[in-house]
Structure formats: C-alpha cells, structure tokens
Short mmCIF file of C-alpha atoms in Angstrom, two decimals:
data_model
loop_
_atom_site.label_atom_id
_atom_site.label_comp_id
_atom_site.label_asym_id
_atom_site.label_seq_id
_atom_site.Cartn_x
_atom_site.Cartn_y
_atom_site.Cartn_z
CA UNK A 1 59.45 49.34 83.72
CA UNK A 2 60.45 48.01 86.56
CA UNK A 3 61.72 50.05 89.87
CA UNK A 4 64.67 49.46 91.99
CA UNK A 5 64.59 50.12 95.61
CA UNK A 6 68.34 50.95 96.57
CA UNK A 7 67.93 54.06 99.39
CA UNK A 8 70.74 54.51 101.00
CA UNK A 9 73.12 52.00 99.21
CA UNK A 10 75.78 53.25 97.10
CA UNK A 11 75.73 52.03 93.94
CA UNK A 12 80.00 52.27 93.40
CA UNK A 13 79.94 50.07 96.77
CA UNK A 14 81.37 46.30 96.29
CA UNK A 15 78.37 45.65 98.17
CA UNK A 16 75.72 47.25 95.67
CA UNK A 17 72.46 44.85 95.01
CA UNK A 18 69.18 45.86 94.40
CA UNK A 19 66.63 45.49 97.71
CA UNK A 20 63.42 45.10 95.92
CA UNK A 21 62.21 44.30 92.35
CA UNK A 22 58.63 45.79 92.25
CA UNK A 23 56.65 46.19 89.30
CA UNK A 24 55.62 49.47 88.14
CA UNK A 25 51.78 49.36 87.93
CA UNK A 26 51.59 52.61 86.26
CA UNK A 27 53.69 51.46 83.49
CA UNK A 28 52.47 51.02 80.27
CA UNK A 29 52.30 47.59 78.84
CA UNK A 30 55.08 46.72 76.25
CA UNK A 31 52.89 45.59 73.86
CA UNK A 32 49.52 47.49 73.69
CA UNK A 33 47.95 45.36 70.86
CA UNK A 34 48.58 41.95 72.43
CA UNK A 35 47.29 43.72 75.93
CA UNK A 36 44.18 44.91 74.09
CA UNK A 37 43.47 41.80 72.53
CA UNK A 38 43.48 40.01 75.24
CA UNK A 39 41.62 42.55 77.58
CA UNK A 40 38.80 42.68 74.88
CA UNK A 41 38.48 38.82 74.75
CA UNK A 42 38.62 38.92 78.69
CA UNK A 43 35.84 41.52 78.44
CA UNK A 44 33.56 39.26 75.78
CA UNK A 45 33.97 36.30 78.37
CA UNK A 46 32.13 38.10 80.90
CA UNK A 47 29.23 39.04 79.00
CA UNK A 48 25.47 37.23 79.04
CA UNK A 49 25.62 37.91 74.86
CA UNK A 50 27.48 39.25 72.23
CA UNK A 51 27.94 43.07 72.64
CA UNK A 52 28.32 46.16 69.63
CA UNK A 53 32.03 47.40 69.05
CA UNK A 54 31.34 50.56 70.62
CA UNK A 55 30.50 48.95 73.71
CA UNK A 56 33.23 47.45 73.90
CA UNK A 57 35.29 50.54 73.01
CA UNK A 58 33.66 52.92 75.85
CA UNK A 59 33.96 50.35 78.44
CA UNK A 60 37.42 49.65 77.88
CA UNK A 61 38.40 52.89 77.09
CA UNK A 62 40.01 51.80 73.65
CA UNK A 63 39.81 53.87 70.74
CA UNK A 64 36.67 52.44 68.35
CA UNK A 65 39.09 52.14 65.28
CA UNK A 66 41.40 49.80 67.40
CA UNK A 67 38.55 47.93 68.59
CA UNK A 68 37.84 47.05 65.02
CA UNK A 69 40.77 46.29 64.02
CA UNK A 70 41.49 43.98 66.77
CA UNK A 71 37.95 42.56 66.48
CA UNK A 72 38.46 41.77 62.63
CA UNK A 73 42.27 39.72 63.47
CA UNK A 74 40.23 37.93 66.24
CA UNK A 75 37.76 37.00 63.49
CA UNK A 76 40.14 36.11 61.22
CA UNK A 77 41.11 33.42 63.63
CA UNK A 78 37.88 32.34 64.93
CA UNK A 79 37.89 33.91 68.35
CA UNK A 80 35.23 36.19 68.23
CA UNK A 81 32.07 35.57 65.87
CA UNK A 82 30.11 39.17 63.82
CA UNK A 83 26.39 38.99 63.81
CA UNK A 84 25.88 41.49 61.39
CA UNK A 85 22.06 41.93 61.86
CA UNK A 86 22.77 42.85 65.17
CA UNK A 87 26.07 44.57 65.12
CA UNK A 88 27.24 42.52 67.76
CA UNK A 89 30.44 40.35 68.21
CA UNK A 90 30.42 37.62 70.50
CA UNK A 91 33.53 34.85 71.31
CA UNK A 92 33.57 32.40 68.32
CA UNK A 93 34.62 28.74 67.99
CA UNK A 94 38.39 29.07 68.77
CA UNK A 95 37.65 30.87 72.04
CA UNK A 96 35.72 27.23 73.11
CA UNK A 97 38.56 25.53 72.18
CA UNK A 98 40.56 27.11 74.29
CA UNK A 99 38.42 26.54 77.47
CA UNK A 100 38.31 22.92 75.90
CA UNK A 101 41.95 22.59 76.54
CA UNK A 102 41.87 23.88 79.89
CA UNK A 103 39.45 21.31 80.55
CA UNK A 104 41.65 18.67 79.03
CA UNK A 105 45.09 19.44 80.92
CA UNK A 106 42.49 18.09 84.36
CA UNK A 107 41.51 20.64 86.93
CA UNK A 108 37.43 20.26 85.49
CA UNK A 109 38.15 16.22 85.08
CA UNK A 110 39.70 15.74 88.25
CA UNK A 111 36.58 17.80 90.20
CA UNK A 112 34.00 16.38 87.92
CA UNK A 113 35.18 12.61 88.73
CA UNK A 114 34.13 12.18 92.38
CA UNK A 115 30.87 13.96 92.22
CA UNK A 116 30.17 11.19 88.83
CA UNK A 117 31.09 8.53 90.81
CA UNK A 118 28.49 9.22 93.34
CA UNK A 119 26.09 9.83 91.11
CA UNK A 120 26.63 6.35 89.35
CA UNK A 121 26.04 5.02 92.73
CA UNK A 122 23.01 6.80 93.11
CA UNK A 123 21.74 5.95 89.54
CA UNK A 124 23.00 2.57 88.64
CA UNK A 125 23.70 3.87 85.16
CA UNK A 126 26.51 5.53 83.30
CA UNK A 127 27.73 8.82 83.51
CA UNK A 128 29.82 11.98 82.08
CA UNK A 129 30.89 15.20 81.88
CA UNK A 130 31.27 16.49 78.38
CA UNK A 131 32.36 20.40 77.60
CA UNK A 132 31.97 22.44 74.18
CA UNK A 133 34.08 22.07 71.63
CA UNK A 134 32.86 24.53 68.75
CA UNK A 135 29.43 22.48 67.22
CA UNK A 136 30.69 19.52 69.40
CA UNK A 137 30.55 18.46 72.75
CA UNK A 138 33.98 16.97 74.23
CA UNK A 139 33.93 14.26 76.80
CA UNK A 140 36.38 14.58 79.49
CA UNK A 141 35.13 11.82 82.05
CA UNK A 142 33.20 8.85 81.73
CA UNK A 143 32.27 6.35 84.73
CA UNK A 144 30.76 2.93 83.64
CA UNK A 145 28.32 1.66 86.13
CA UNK A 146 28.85 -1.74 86.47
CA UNK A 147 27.12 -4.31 83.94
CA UNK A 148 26.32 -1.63 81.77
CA UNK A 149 27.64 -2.00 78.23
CA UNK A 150 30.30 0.32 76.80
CA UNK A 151 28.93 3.47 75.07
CA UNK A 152 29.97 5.88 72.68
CA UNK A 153 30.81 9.19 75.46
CA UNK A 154 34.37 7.80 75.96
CA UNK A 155 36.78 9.96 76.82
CA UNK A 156 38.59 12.16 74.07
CA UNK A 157 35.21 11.42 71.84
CA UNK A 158 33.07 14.14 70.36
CA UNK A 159 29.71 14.39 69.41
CA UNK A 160 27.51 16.64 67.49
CA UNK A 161 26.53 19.10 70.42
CA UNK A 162 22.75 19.29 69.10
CA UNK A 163 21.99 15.69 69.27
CA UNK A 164 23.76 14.89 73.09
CA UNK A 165 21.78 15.89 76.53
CA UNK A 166 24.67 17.07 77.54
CA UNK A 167 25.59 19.42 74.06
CA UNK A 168 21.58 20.34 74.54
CA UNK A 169 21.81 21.59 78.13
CA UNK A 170 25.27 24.05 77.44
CA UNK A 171 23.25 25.15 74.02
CA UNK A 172 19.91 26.28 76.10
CA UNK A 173 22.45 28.55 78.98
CA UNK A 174 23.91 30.43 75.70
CA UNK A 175 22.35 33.07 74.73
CA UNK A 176 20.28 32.59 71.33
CA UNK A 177 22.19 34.73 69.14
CA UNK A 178 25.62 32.46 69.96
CA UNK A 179 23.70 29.48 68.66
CA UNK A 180 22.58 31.23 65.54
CA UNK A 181 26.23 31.74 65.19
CA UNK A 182 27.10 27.81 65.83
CA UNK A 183 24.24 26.35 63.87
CA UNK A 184 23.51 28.79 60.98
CA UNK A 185 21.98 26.75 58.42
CA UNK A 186 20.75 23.38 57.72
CA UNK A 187 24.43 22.36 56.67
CA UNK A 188 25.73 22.99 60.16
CA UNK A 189 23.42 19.71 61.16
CA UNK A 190 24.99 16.29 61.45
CA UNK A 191 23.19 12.77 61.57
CA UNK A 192 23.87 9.80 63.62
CA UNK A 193 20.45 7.98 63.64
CA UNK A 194 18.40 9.92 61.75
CA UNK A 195 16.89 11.51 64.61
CA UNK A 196 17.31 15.01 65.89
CA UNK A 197 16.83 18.70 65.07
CA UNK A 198 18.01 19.14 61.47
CA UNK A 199 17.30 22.85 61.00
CA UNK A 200 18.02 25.86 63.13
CA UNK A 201 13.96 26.66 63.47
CA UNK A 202 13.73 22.46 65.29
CA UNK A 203 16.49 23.57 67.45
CA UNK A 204 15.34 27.08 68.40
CA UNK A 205 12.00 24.84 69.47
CA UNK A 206 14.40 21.93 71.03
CA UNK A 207 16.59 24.30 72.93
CA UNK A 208 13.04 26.23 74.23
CA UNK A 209 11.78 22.99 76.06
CA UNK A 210 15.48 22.94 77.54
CA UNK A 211 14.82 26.13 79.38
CA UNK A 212 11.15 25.81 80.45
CA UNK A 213 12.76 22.53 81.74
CA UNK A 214 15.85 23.48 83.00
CA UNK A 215 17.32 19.84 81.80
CA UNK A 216 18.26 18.23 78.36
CA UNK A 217 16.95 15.14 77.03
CA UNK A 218 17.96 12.61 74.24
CA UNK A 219 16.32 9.31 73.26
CA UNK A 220 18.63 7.38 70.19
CA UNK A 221 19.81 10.26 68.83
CA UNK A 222 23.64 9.42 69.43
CA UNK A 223 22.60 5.54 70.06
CA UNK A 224 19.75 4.10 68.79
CA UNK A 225 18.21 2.19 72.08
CA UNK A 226 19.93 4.55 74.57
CA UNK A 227 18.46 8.10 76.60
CA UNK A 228 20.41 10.74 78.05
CA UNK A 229 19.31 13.65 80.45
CA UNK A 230 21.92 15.95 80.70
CA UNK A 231 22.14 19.35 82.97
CA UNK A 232 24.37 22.19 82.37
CA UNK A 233 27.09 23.14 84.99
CA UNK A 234 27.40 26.97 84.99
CA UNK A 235 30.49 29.14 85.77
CA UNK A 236 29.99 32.72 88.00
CA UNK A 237 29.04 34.45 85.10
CA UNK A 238 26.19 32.12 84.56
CA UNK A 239 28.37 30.67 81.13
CA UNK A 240 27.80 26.93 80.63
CA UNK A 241 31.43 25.48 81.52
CA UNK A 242 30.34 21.62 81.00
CA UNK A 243 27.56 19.49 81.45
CA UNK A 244 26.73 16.17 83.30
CA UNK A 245 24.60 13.47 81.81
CA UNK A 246 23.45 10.07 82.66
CA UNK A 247 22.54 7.71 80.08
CA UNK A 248 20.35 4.91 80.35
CA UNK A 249 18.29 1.90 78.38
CA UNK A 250 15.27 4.11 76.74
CA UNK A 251 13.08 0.56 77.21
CA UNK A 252 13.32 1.03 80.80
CA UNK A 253 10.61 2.08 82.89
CA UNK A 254 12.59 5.21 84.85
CA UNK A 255 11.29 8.44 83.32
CA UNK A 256 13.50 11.33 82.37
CA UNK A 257 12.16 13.68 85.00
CA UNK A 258 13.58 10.64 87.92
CA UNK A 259 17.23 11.24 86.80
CA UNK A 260 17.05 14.68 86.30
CA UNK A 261 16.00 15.11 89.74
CA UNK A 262 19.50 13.27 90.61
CA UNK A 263 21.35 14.64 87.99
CA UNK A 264 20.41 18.31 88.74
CA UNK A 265 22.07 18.66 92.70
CA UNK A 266 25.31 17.13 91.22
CA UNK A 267 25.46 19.65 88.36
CA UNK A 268 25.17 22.33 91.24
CA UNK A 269 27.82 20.69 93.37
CA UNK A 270 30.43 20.41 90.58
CA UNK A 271 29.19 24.62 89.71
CA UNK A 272 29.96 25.03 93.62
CA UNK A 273 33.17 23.54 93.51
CA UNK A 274 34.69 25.66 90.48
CA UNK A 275 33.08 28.58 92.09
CA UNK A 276 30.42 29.12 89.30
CA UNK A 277 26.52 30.02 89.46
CA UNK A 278 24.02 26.90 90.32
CA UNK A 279 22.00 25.37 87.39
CA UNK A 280 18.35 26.41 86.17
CA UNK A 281 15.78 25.18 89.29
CA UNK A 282 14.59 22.09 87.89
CA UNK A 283 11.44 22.18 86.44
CA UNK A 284 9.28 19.23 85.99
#
C-alpha cells in the first residue's frame, strides 16, 4: 500500500492534495507467487551451480512446498533445469534467452564494439563477441578486418556452442553439471565439418583443456580452413556473460597461444566495463 503524507492539511479543504507518495516497504507484495518466482530465479542467477530446493527454501525463507511448486512451473517453461542425480535445479535454456535479449536490445554490443575494434587493429584479423543462446552461441558484433573474407559469425547468426571458441570458452566458466544439462547425450551434438566433440565424455575432455588453459580454441570446426581462439568475458558473479574471439587462416604461421595473449586483456576490459569479474589468468 502506499502512504500519504497530509499532516496538517485538512482533507475537506479546497486546497487538499497529497504532499508525498512514498512506498510502503513493509507492505506485502500484491502478488506473492510472481514475487517468489522471480526472487528464486534472481537467487539461481547468483549461484556458482545449481543448488537443492531446500536451499533455496531456507535462504529465501519460502515455504519448501512453494519452492517446488514454483520450481516445477519454471521447469515447465524452461527456466530452471532438475538434475535429478543431484537434487539440484539450476537456470535452464529460457533463462539464457533472456540474457540473450538483453544483449540484443545493445548495452553489451555497444561496449563490446570499441574494445573489438582495437583489437582488430592489434590483430589484423576478424573479430566478435558472441553470447549463449541455449546449445548455441549468438553473435552480437562482428568487425571485419580489412581484406579478410566474410565469415560465417555475422551478426544475428548462431552456431552450435560446442564447436565455436567462443561457445567453448562460456561452456568451460559453467559449472559441469549445467553442461550435462545442455549437452546430455550424443543427440544434443550438431555437425558442421565433421569435426568436433560428438559425445558428452569428448566435451567433458574438450572443455578440461579450456580451463587448464584459460582460452578456447577451434581449427575448421565451424569453417573448414579457418581457427578461432575465443576467451570468456565474466560478469561479478564470475557467470560467463559473452565471449570474444578472433578468427584467423589456420595455414598461417601465428600460433593460438599469440592471439590469446591479445585476446585475453580485451576480454578483461569489456568484464571491467560491465562491472563483472576478470577472465581465467591465461595460461600457456
């Protein structure tokens, strides 16, 4: 509710009109599912991993029932994933879309743009920023370095996340049981080339050199001919918002490790900028 602040006005008074509008922050909210919902999806957001119910019962101080029943309509819907073996529930597919839109309406896209420019400069080859989009990465900005050809990362074009540098680097800063939940089975795995991790066990192994590495790496996976090395950029909670690749002619004679070195500082610059955590220290 909200209360009036009307001291020493009469209300019968021609002259009557309420001094202040402040909201009542001991009210209770008008409607307590919607405000659960959303606190419990607020809640999920800020953890490393997928959490039990009860957790997130006691620390919101919602009753357990409630939390399942909210948890099941947010499955229903694909916002929050059930790992049964673990009794955990973590944000699903529908809660990356979201944070896919937010990336499309421009605040990521118009940070990301300067800091790719100068790292085109630096590089002399091609480069963008690409952010999850359930199994998929999403490319939001592309620059072209000039006299390169024209390649597949446009913007508005998606990708199988487990074959890009950039889907590989966001993949490796989730936490393991979120990309059981993304990449199940061996049906979950889609082909471009013929190359590429085909089975959860390969990626489990794929996404382990990511780590130790603290950089991604594809060579013709998404074009036959082509290399990316891709870096994650990470939000305060250490969650992998986007990630920044540069892709290059694999026949060249630059080795991964030279452009993750440059790619690496500019992933921590566009993390600084949206007030997130810096990257893995690169590891070579």
């Amino acid at each position: 509710m909200l209360r009036f602040h009307t001291r020493a006005v009469a209300r019968d008074s021609g002259s009557w009109h309420p001094l202040s509008v402040i909201p009542d922050s001991t009210a209770r909210p008008q409607v307590p599912a919607a405000d659960q919902t959303l606190r419990i999806l607020s809640y999920l957001a800020r953890q490393r991993g997928p959490v039990p119910a009860r957790t997130i019962a006691t620390s919101l101080g919602i009753p357990r029932s409630t939390v399942y029943h909210l948890l099941a309509a947010l499955q229903e819907h694909q916002f929050v994933v059930h790992l049964p073996e673990d009794r955990r529930w973590g944000l699903g597919i529908a809660a990356f879309e979201l944070a896919g839109g937010y990336s499309r309406q421009e605040p990521l896209a118009r940070l990301g743009r300067p800091v790719l420019a100068d790292l085109v400069d630096r590089t002399g080859e091609s480069a963008h920023l690409a952010v999850m989009h359930g199994r998929d990465v999403l490319y939001i900005v592309e620059e072209r370095a000039p006299r390169r050809p024209a390649l597949v990362t446009d913007v508005g074009v998606r990708l199988p996340a487990h074959l890009t540098a950039t889907g590989r680097a966001m993949l490796a800063a989730l936490p393991r049981e979120q990309v059981r939940a993304l990449f199940p089975d061996a049906a979950s795995f889609a082909d471009r080339t013929g190359r590429g991790p085909q089975r959860p066990g390969e990626l489990r192994e794929l996404l382990r050199g990511v780590r130790e590495r603290g950089w991604a790496f594809e060579d013709g996976e998404v074009t036959l001919g082509l290399g990316s090395v891709g870096v994650a950029v990470l939000d305060h909670v250490g969650w992998p918002i986007a990630a920044i690749a540069v892709t290059f002619p694999a026949e060249g004679d630059r080795e991964p490790a030279t452009f993750a070195e440059l790619v690496t500082p500019v992933a921590a610059e566009l993390g600084r900028r949206i007030g997130g955590a810096r990257p893995t220290a690169l590891k070579l």
